[in-house]
């Protein structure tokens, strides 16, 4: 029987990193660990969220001696304004990503390079959005759907169309609480307006706008991004792949795709499959071209092509430090500005592709939908030409890697559930089998573990500990983003991970033939998790706050994560955080994000930096919900 020895320990991952840092030392390069040291201790005012520079009378910092800024704003106003600005940045990031994808949908044509891959999903969405489908060319439908999607950003009236998908109870609550999300851009602009000098100083009013804006992300931008990406590149299906630095190859041209927008990476992946280019690689002495992913781009291409994953957020420098990376192609978000300088210590070509993420020292190749495939082919050829420039004296590829089964969007989960309900045709397409397992106590509940890794704590450790403990306690885990990649690196997405589960969860994994942690995609795909929880609540016939399902972000760091955590809370699910939001300097804000939102949405944050305590909090929360349901 496989044991914990089959997993890759945090110590092993740390040993790999330590070895790669020796290379960094040899080439006189710094890494994030050096910069953490240089930045420690962090500014206390920033940590507590009580520094304001929203006007040039400041910056103002709140102390016992100076409890108000020059305009009179107190700690609560300042912390709330800073917090809402984080949600605005996070909402903008996911949503602007979605807007780009909609423009790609608008560029689709039968001859490519971008085509419609999931026609069924397109027709479904067109029908949902009132776009005519009968006797129409699929591309005319696609372009009209893109136009409706683009209007979600700036329409003068109405609320986000996807809010219709929520439970009736949520829709009613959002309306009665005045937090129904209007046009995405409007919610962000309103938030920036509210936080301008001389506007809102009321923390609760600001929090309410934060909730409303976050809903424009979860049930707007992110959900649009996910749906349109599926239409363009196919709804993900189950793939077996591998993850961690060991997926880099000694004898192949290694190209790393990093970022979030699959419009770019899809083209690079497709170009690398080109027979001529593979042949060209062989003519240069390599065995072929090896594409691997980093961060959320890795999740996207793993779920659709089985492309292997080199790692998560804090691994991005390690990939270059192997000395085996011929090219790193990045698009948007979570890309260290440190990378071009690091790449210059090696032969690695570092390529940016989006006007949204320009970094000094990078080779900038701006991607355009019409020429995307040709541009991708040129990049792959450049990477092949670069293979001969590898410096063998700097080469070290850790062997560590694990097999992972990925690709569980809601459609795939339903398919697995359908497989065991063959005898009950009336139950096909529902979450009833999963609900029955929860009711019977075979499963205690489910936790969505999401988000980044973060040097404020021991990187990846909290994810690992929390996942293992939840599995042992018969709690099914769904994961996305860098959390899913942590599970990949550890070996927890391997079907054999069932052996560390409690007896109930193990039985469910065997019956459904799934790993105990279901990989649901990138962070933008947390919208899939919203639909999963909504589907469970609807099929159960209860409200979102009642189901024993919660969210957890043990090591979050980005503003996107702040927006996500808020839309999950707005959707009625408690969120367990391992990193404190930067509002500690305001007692009112601490109360608002933990207890205050409960009065508005029925859910809030539970914060605990100790992963074992956080698991205990989660299990208590899940059991309390079960008790209220009488199960
Ligand atoms: O959007 S989990 S470090 S890669 S922010 Fe970034 Fe965090 Fe990773 Fe994807 Ni999400
Ligand atoms: Fe200071 Fe008020 Fe200006 Fe902020 S808005 S910097 S608290 S004067």
XYZ file of C-alpha atoms and ligand atoms in Angstrom:
649
model
C 0.000 0.000 0.000
C 1.464 3.393 -0.926
C 2.418 5.458 2.068
C 3.434 9.031 2.759
C 6.880 8.046 1.450
C 5.421 8.128 -2.024
C 4.805 11.829 -1.712
C 7.366 14.528 -2.278
C 7.993 16.152 1.081
C 8.359 19.860 1.653
C 11.910 19.079 2.819
C 12.704 17.544 -0.579
C 11.275 20.576 -2.374
C 13.307 22.855 -0.116
C 16.462 20.819 -0.790
C 15.947 21.273 -4.547
C 15.531 25.004 -4.044
C 18.622 25.180 -1.848
C 20.679 23.428 -4.534
C 19.424 25.858 -7.172
C 20.263 28.792 -4.926
C 23.869 27.582 -4.990
C 23.777 28.144 -8.740
C 22.287 31.599 -8.116
C 25.237 32.315 -5.850
C 27.712 31.120 -8.488
C 26.249 33.411 -11.157
C 25.893 36.289 -8.656
C 22.112 36.383 -9.039
C 19.671 37.200 -6.279
C 16.397 35.358 -5.685
C 13.227 36.180 -3.812
C 14.694 34.741 -0.607
C 17.426 37.419 -0.691
C 14.841 40.106 -1.269
C 12.667 38.814 1.589
C 15.663 39.274 3.880
C 16.270 42.782 2.568
C 12.612 43.707 3.089
C 12.413 42.327 6.633
C 11.034 43.694 8.893
C 8.142 44.911 6.779
C 6.654 48.357 7.303
C 4.199 48.045 10.183
C 1.900 50.751 8.837
C 1.628 48.962 5.509
C 1.070 45.617 7.206
C -1.732 47.061 9.289
C -3.254 48.941 6.358
C -3.095 52.331 8.048
C -0.882 54.295 5.699
C -2.720 56.544 3.228
C -1.294 58.281 0.184
C -4.546 58.997 -1.568
C -3.665 62.685 -1.776
C -0.543 64.815 -1.727
C -1.246 66.290 1.707
C -0.040 62.874 2.867
C 1.221 60.263 3.106
C -0.491 60.001 6.485
C 0.163 57.213 8.967
C -2.032 56.434 11.936
C -0.369 56.275 15.366
C -1.571 56.772 18.944
C -0.252 60.320 18.695
C -1.764 60.970 15.270
C -5.061 59.066 15.138
C -6.277 60.898 12.018
C -4.818 61.821 8.660
C -4.643 65.493 7.679
C -8.152 65.327 6.148
C -9.479 63.649 9.289
C -9.689 60.088 7.951
C -9.217 57.610 10.811
C -7.656 54.126 10.839
C -10.950 52.486 9.863
C -11.480 54.709 6.835
C -7.888 54.341 5.679
C -7.728 50.554 6.132
C -11.106 50.124 4.418
C -10.139 52.316 1.477
C -6.854 50.468 0.970
C -8.647 47.131 1.194
C -11.312 48.109 -1.330
C -8.591 49.309 -3.698
C -7.057 45.831 -3.501
C -10.385 44.287 -4.460
C -10.581 46.752 -7.347
C -7.169 45.684 -8.638
C -8.014 41.993 -8.281
C -11.390 42.385 -9.958
C -9.764 44.357 -12.768
C -7.106 41.698 -13.334
C -9.471 38.766 -13.757
C -11.979 40.816 -15.670
C -9.563 42.482 -18.068
C -8.170 39.025 -18.784
C -11.742 37.975 -19.651
C -12.183 41.019 -21.882
C -9.080 40.052 -23.857
C -10.435 36.533 -24.270
C -13.728 37.969 -25.569
C -11.780 39.922 -28.184
C -10.077 36.675 -29.179
C -13.540 35.087 -29.548
C -14.452 38.005 -31.767
C -11.428 37.267 -33.939
C -12.358 33.614 -34.519
C -12.796 32.379 -38.073
C -12.908 28.896 -39.621
C -9.358 29.148 -40.964
C -7.990 30.179 -37.536
C -5.639 30.716 -35.873
C -8.390 30.968 -33.232
C -11.419 28.742 -33.821
C -14.473 27.627 -31.852
C -13.600 24.293 -30.222
C -16.625 23.726 -27.978
C -19.637 24.461 -30.179
C -22.056 22.911 -27.696
C -20.934 25.276 -24.962
C -21.153 28.222 -27.341
C -24.735 27.339 -28.318
C -25.611 26.891 -24.651
C -24.218 30.296 -23.734
C -25.810 31.961 -26.772
C -29.182 30.559 -25.711
C -28.629 31.709 -22.133
C -27.726 35.207 -23.346
C -30.560 35.493 -25.877
C -28.368 35.298 -28.994
C -30.171 33.681 -31.958
C -28.725 30.295 -32.920
C -31.123 28.680 -35.384
C -29.795 28.381 -38.946
C -26.851 30.603 -38.182
C -23.176 30.185 -38.914
C -21.322 29.163 -35.751
C -18.890 32.073 -36.166
C -21.683 34.633 -36.456
C -23.049 33.247 -33.189
C -19.578 33.416 -31.616
C -19.129 37.060 -32.589
C -22.548 38.020 -31.220
C -21.836 36.186 -27.963
C -18.537 38.100 -27.737
C -20.439 41.373 -28.142
C -22.875 40.496 -25.345
C -19.923 39.540 -23.137
C -18.109 42.777 -23.892
C -21.216 44.732 -22.915
C -21.077 43.152 -19.464
C -18.173 45.504 -18.822
C -19.841 48.780 -19.618
C -23.589 48.425 -20.018
C -25.375 51.438 -18.554
C -28.166 49.474 -16.868
C -28.875 46.072 -15.416
C -26.807 43.565 -13.460
C -24.360 40.819 -14.417
C -26.147 38.225 -16.551
C -24.480 35.255 -14.852
C -26.021 36.169 -11.489
C -29.080 34.317 -12.885
C -27.118 31.130 -12.378
C -26.936 31.626 -8.605
C -29.447 30.131 -6.179
C -32.651 32.164 -5.896
C -31.837 32.794 -2.254
C -28.491 34.451 -3.233
C -30.103 36.521 -5.961
C -32.750 37.766 -3.528
C -30.157 38.517 -0.865
C -27.876 40.450 -3.228
C -30.869 42.511 -4.250
C -32.132 43.210 -0.761
C -28.618 44.064 0.471
C -28.008 46.364 -2.492
C -24.926 44.456 -3.668
C -26.118 43.128 -7.046
C -23.144 43.586 -9.386
C -23.744 46.036 -12.231
C -21.354 46.492 -15.187
C -17.869 45.291 -14.247
C -16.103 48.530 -15.144
C -18.709 50.508 -13.240
C -18.121 48.601 -10.007
C -14.377 49.187 -10.239
C -14.762 52.850 -11.172
C -17.265 53.382 -8.354
C -14.834 51.778 -5.896
C -11.994 54.012 -7.043
C -14.311 57.015 -6.828
C -15.501 56.103 -3.324
C -11.908 55.803 -2.143
C -10.742 59.115 -3.616
C -9.810 61.764 -1.094
C -12.866 63.373 0.411
C -15.388 60.594 -0.348
C -16.337 57.533 1.730
C -14.879 57.288 5.207
C -17.453 54.748 6.411
C -15.815 51.312 6.587
C -19.081 49.390 6.277
C -20.144 51.314 3.157
C -16.743 50.586 1.657
C -16.956 46.890 2.525
C -20.357 46.691 0.857
C -18.901 48.153 -2.339
C -16.066 45.624 -2.019
C -18.583 42.771 -1.879
C -20.550 44.145 -4.819
C -17.414 44.637 -6.912
C -16.113 41.173 -6.049
C -19.405 39.701 -7.311
C -18.758 41.480 -10.611
C -15.578 39.407 -10.696
C -16.846 35.987 -9.573
C -20.205 36.064 -11.326
C -18.915 38.375 -14.073
C -15.323 38.684 -15.227
C -13.988 35.355 -13.973
C -17.024 33.360 -15.076
C -16.935 35.010 -18.502
C -13.205 34.251 -18.736
C -13.748 30.581 -17.945
C -16.735 30.092 -20.263
C -15.161 31.812 -23.243
C -11.844 30.030 -22.738
C -13.690 26.702 -22.816
C -15.490 27.722 -26.015
C -12.200 28.723 -27.646
C -9.892 25.967 -26.477
C -12.248 23.222 -25.331
C -13.825 22.402 -21.980
C -11.128 20.569 -20.001
C -11.233 16.823 -19.578
C -9.245 14.421 -17.440
C -5.550 14.217 -18.328
C -2.674 12.405 -16.698
C 0.396 14.563 -16.528
C 3.399 15.306 -14.319
C 4.528 18.181 -12.168
C 7.612 19.765 -10.559
C 11.021 20.779 -11.858
C 11.842 17.238 -12.990
C 9.619 17.827 -16.039
C 12.412 19.902 -17.601
C 14.451 17.700 -19.938
C 18.204 17.447 -20.402
C 18.053 16.547 -24.059
C 15.126 18.637 -25.277
C 14.505 22.293 -26.005
C 12.669 23.512 -22.893
C 10.139 26.299 -23.377
C 8.255 27.527 -20.322
C 4.861 29.231 -20.650
C 4.025 31.375 -17.635
C 1.142 33.649 -16.695
C -2.613 33.351 -17.088
C -4.063 34.115 -20.503
C -4.225 30.878 -22.503
C -4.670 32.729 -25.817
C -0.869 33.042 -25.926
C 0.169 29.727 -24.426
C -2.264 27.733 -26.587
C -0.504 29.068 -29.675
C 2.938 28.219 -28.300
C 1.790 24.690 -27.402
C 0.297 24.198 -30.870
C 3.366 25.635 -32.604
C 5.650 23.288 -30.674
C 3.689 20.304 -32.033
C 4.478 21.410 -35.585
C 6.322 18.534 -37.311
C 8.691 20.861 -39.097
C 9.726 22.523 -35.846
C 10.185 19.213 -34.056
C 12.367 18.154 -37.000
C 14.265 21.443 -36.744
C 14.901 20.761 -33.060
C 16.353 17.358 -33.935
C 18.573 18.957 -36.572
C 20.004 21.077 -33.751
C 20.878 18.051 -31.638
C 17.833 18.034 -29.335
C 15.319 15.187 -29.084
C 12.431 17.616 -29.581
C 10.643 20.553 -28.004
C 9.398 20.236 -24.424
C 6.737 22.752 -23.397
C 6.087 23.067 -19.669
C 3.914 25.473 -17.694
C 4.230 27.722 -14.664
C 1.518 29.254 -12.458
C -2.041 29.410 -13.808
C -0.993 29.052 -17.438
C 0.316 25.639 -16.432
C -3.123 24.709 -15.099
C -4.800 25.857 -18.307
C -2.580 23.890 -20.677
C -2.357 20.841 -18.396
C -6.137 20.502 -18.307
C -6.535 20.831 -22.056
C -3.380 19.195 -23.442
C -1.774 17.293 -20.583
C 1.204 19.705 -20.791
C 3.430 19.099 -17.779
C 3.698 21.642 -14.972
C 7.063 22.959 -13.791
C 5.669 24.511 -10.650
C 3.854 27.287 -8.870
C 4.438 30.952 -8.071
C 7.593 30.803 -5.924
C 9.152 28.309 -8.316
C 9.440 30.745 -11.220
C 13.057 31.686 -10.498
C 13.989 28.054 -9.896
C 13.000 27.184 -13.450
C 15.544 29.616 -14.879
C 18.141 28.583 -12.276
C 18.176 25.041 -13.707
C 20.108 26.485 -16.642
C 17.919 24.295 -18.868
C 15.313 26.834 -19.920
C 15.812 27.953 -23.513
C 12.906 30.367 -23.436
C 10.337 31.623 -20.956
C 7.244 33.102 -22.631
C 5.027 35.117 -20.303
C 1.674 36.816 -20.736
C 0.007 38.487 -17.732
C -0.056 38.420 -13.907
C 2.143 36.916 -11.191
C 5.331 37.308 -13.215
C 8.302 38.466 -11.137
C 9.866 41.624 -12.625
C 13.111 40.008 -11.408
C 13.037 37.397 -14.178
C 14.683 39.222 -17.127
C 17.776 40.047 -15.038
C 17.955 36.454 -13.816
C 17.535 35.145 -17.364
C 20.521 37.272 -18.419
C 22.722 35.232 -16.063
C 21.900 32.234 -18.255
C 21.209 31.656 -21.956
C 17.441 31.903 -21.311
C 15.435 34.180 -23.602
C 12.731 35.949 -21.622
C 9.784 37.039 -23.780
C 6.839 39.245 -22.781
C 3.778 39.255 -25.030
C 1.181 41.591 -23.569
C 1.063 45.381 -23.339
C -0.392 44.799 -19.845
C 2.836 43.218 -18.561
C 5.912 45.009 -19.895
C 9.140 44.339 -17.998
C 12.501 46.071 -18.559
C 15.120 43.705 -19.955
C 12.582 41.426 -21.658
C 12.288 40.699 -25.364
C 8.831 42.080 -26.168
C 6.814 40.372 -28.888
C 3.322 41.780 -28.808
C 0.815 39.099 -29.695
C -1.991 39.823 -32.147
C -4.823 37.354 -32.734
C -4.407 37.344 -36.526
C -0.692 36.625 -36.517
C -0.528 34.694 -33.229
C 0.323 31.307 -34.706
C 3.103 32.639 -36.944
C 4.504 34.616 -34.009
C 4.427 31.502 -31.819
C 6.254 29.497 -34.486
C 8.964 32.154 -34.705
C 9.401 32.038 -30.929
C 9.673 28.248 -30.880
C 12.286 28.439 -33.664
C 14.247 31.061 -31.673
C 14.152 28.810 -28.630
C 15.458 25.888 -30.688
C 18.304 28.059 -31.983
C 19.098 28.882 -28.374
C 19.524 25.221 -27.327
C 23.175 25.167 -28.401
C 23.886 28.111 -26.061
C 23.226 26.102 -22.898
C 26.131 26.299 -20.488
C 26.610 22.764 -19.170
C 28.551 24.070 -16.154
C 25.424 25.864 -14.905
C 23.061 22.980 -15.584
C 21.181 21.285 -12.760
C 17.688 19.861 -13.166
C 16.266 18.373 -9.951
C 14.805 14.941 -10.612
C 11.769 15.543 -8.434
C 8.408 15.141 -10.155
C 5.070 13.444 -9.544
C 2.290 11.977 -11.663
C -0.955 13.943 -11.489
C -4.488 13.459 -12.763
C -5.943 16.847 -13.655
C -8.977 18.345 -15.374
C -12.164 18.277 -13.301
C -14.475 21.091 -14.364
C -18.080 20.699 -13.191
C -19.000 18.870 -16.424
C -16.375 16.230 -15.682
C -17.459 15.852 -12.059
C -21.054 15.314 -13.184
C -19.854 12.725 -15.705
C -18.134 10.746 -12.945
C -21.224 10.976 -10.745
C -23.406 9.838 -13.664
C -21.243 6.732 -14.028
C -22.401 5.473 -10.664
C -26.076 6.369 -11.146
C -26.626 4.213 -14.216
C -29.549 2.509 -12.589
C -31.277 5.790 -11.691
C -31.708 7.563 -15.011
C -33.756 10.299 -13.351
C -30.700 11.283 -11.343
C -28.357 11.775 -14.289
C -26.707 15.184 -14.463
C -27.103 15.939 -10.771
C -24.924 16.161 -7.678
C -27.275 13.876 -5.767
C -24.800 11.010 -5.358
C -22.287 13.412 -3.791
C -25.007 14.934 -1.603
C -26.096 11.465 -0.477
C -22.502 10.654 0.466
C -22.327 13.862 2.520
C -25.682 13.174 4.163
C -24.615 9.642 5.051
C -21.399 11.017 6.565
C -19.213 9.028 4.150
C -17.944 12.459 3.182
C -18.062 15.106 5.888
C -18.036 17.946 3.360
C -15.839 19.661 0.797
C -13.181 22.363 0.883
C -11.978 24.468 -2.043
C -8.273 25.123 -1.435
C -7.000 27.903 -3.632
C -4.411 30.622 -3.979
C -0.743 31.337 -4.020
C 2.309 30.373 -2.009
C 3.865 33.079 0.084
C 7.224 33.581 1.817
C 5.436 35.164 4.792
C 5.017 31.556 5.886
C 6.969 28.409 5.006
C 6.112 28.194 1.292
C 3.787 25.330 0.299
C 3.847 23.863 3.828
C 0.407 25.110 4.840
C -1.180 23.796 1.636
C 0.377 20.376 2.155
C -0.512 20.025 5.834
C -4.073 21.253 5.352
C -4.713 18.970 2.388
C -3.394 15.855 4.138
C -5.449 16.496 7.261
C -8.650 17.227 5.391
C -8.301 14.055 3.321
C -7.700 11.994 6.443
C -10.915 13.457 7.841
C -13.036 12.414 4.846
C -13.271 15.894 3.395
C -13.143 16.062 -0.401
C -10.839 18.791 -1.686
C -11.110 20.766 -4.911
C -8.115 22.905 -5.835
C -7.066 25.542 -8.319
C -4.211 27.936 -9.052
C -0.918 27.513 -7.250
C -2.609 25.400 -4.609
C -3.468 22.787 -7.250
C 0.158 22.904 -8.370
C 1.338 22.372 -4.834
C -0.881 19.271 -4.723
C 0.659 18.201 -8.033
C 4.240 18.638 -6.792
C 3.472 16.740 -3.605
C 1.821 13.835 -5.415
C -1.609 14.481 -3.943
C -3.268 14.583 -7.387
C -2.181 11.021 -7.884
C -5.053 8.545 -7.593
C -2.907 6.618 -5.087
C -3.361 9.525 -2.684
C -6.586 7.772 -1.706
C -4.483 5.683 0.660
C -3.981 8.613 2.999
C -7.717 9.379 3.027
C -10.245 8.390 5.618
C -12.190 5.220 4.801
C -15.210 7.148 3.484
C -13.345 9.398 1.080
C -11.201 6.480 -0.082
C -14.352 4.533 -0.936
C -15.717 7.509 -2.904
C -12.432 7.837 -4.827
C -12.509 4.154 -5.714
C -16.130 4.237 -6.766
C -15.726 7.320 -8.945
C -12.155 6.552 -10.024
C -10.919 10.016 -9.023
C -8.046 11.388 -6.965
C -9.148 12.812 -3.582
C -8.175 16.314 -4.693
C -9.912 17.459 -7.843
C -7.945 19.883 -10.002
C -10.420 22.478 -11.265
C -8.043 24.795 -13.095
C -6.604 28.286 -12.830
C -7.626 30.998 -10.358
C -10.033 32.454 -12.901
C -11.701 29.012 -12.756
C -12.753 29.510 -9.153
C -15.929 30.506 -10.996
C -16.259 26.755 -11.685
C -16.184 26.200 -7.921
C -18.988 28.753 -7.480
C -21.070 26.736 -9.927
C -20.161 23.483 -8.189
C -21.292 24.818 -4.802
C -24.398 26.340 -6.404
C -25.236 23.033 -8.076
C -24.882 21.194 -4.764
C -27.083 23.743 -2.950
C -29.735 23.625 -5.677
C -29.843 19.829 -5.871
C -29.946 19.660 -2.078
C -32.699 22.253 -1.925
C -30.910 24.407 0.664
C -29.154 27.775 0.691
C -25.461 28.328 0.020
C -24.662 29.107 3.649
C -26.133 25.771 4.721
C -24.011 23.330 2.720
C -20.896 21.897 4.444
C -18.624 23.429 1.834
C -16.049 26.154 2.545
C -13.154 27.945 0.856
C -9.553 28.095 2.058
C -6.581 30.193 0.916
C -3.697 29.162 3.188
C -0.916 31.245 1.614
C -2.665 33.853 -0.547
C -0.685 36.934 -1.590
C -2.298 38.694 -4.576
C -4.991 41.334 -4.889
C -6.842 38.858 -7.112
C -7.050 36.620 -4.055
C -8.633 39.432 -2.012
C -11.289 39.849 -4.678
C -11.869 36.080 -4.868
C -12.177 35.710 -1.097
C -14.798 38.453 -1.111
C -16.907 36.946 -3.876
C -16.796 33.552 -2.175
C -18.032 35.177 1.054
C -20.662 37.108 -0.929
C -21.753 33.786 -2.391
C -22.429 32.486 1.122
C -19.360 30.325 1.794
C -16.961 30.942 4.701
C -13.325 31.485 3.711
C -10.448 30.273 5.896
C -7.299 32.363 5.467
C -3.744 31.535 6.538
C -2.490 35.069 5.879
C -4.077 38.120 7.490
C -5.529 40.753 5.184
C -3.714 44.086 5.684
C -6.390 45.742 7.821
C -5.163 44.882 11.318
C -4.733 48.537 12.257
C -8.506 48.930 12.294
C -10.536 47.029 14.874
C -13.660 47.900 12.919
C -12.268 46.391 9.714
C -11.156 43.223 11.504
C -14.668 42.901 12.879
C -16.245 43.646 9.494
C -14.324 41.014 7.526
C -14.805 38.277 10.127
C -18.225 38.926 11.684
C -19.646 41.947 9.858
C -20.005 40.316 6.456
C -21.875 37.431 8.133
C -24.696 39.879 8.846
C -24.775 40.847 5.161
C -23.998 37.629 3.258
C -24.141 34.918 5.929
C -20.412 34.164 5.609
C -17.066 35.625 6.663
C -13.330 35.082 7.054
C -11.772 32.848 9.681
C -8.062 33.676 9.978
C -5.336 31.507 11.457
C -1.709 31.339 10.408
C -1.215 27.898 11.979
C -2.293 25.369 9.329
C -3.223 22.737 11.917
C -5.398 25.189 13.795
C -6.927 26.325 10.515
C -7.885 22.728 9.698
C -9.448 22.409 13.126
C -11.403 25.614 12.496
C -12.567 24.248 9.135
C -13.606 20.870 10.498
C -15.500 22.607 13.315
C -17.188 24.856 10.744
C -18.162 21.911 8.570
C -19.494 19.906 11.538
C -21.483 22.926 12.739
C -23.149 23.178 9.328
C -23.896 19.449 9.364
C -25.459 19.772 12.801
C -27.717 22.581 11.601
C -28.815 20.376 8.697
C -29.535 17.583 11.152
C -27.066 15.187 9.544
O -4.012 33.553 -10.359
S -2.562 31.365 -7.191
S 0.352 33.227 -7.371
S -0.568 32.218 -10.383
S -2.649 34.807 -7.893
Fe -0.770 34.017 -8.990
Fe -1.675 33.303 -6.706
Fe -0.592 31.579 -8.272
Fe -2.704 32.354 -10.823
Ni -3.837 32.957 -8.513
Fe -3.807 61.923 4.412
Fe -6.450 62.150 4.000
Fe -4.750 62.641 2.006
Fe -5.065 60.156 2.915
S -6.598 61.392 1.905
S -3.135 61.128 2.426
S -5.409 60.493 5.107
S -4.922 63.766 3.922
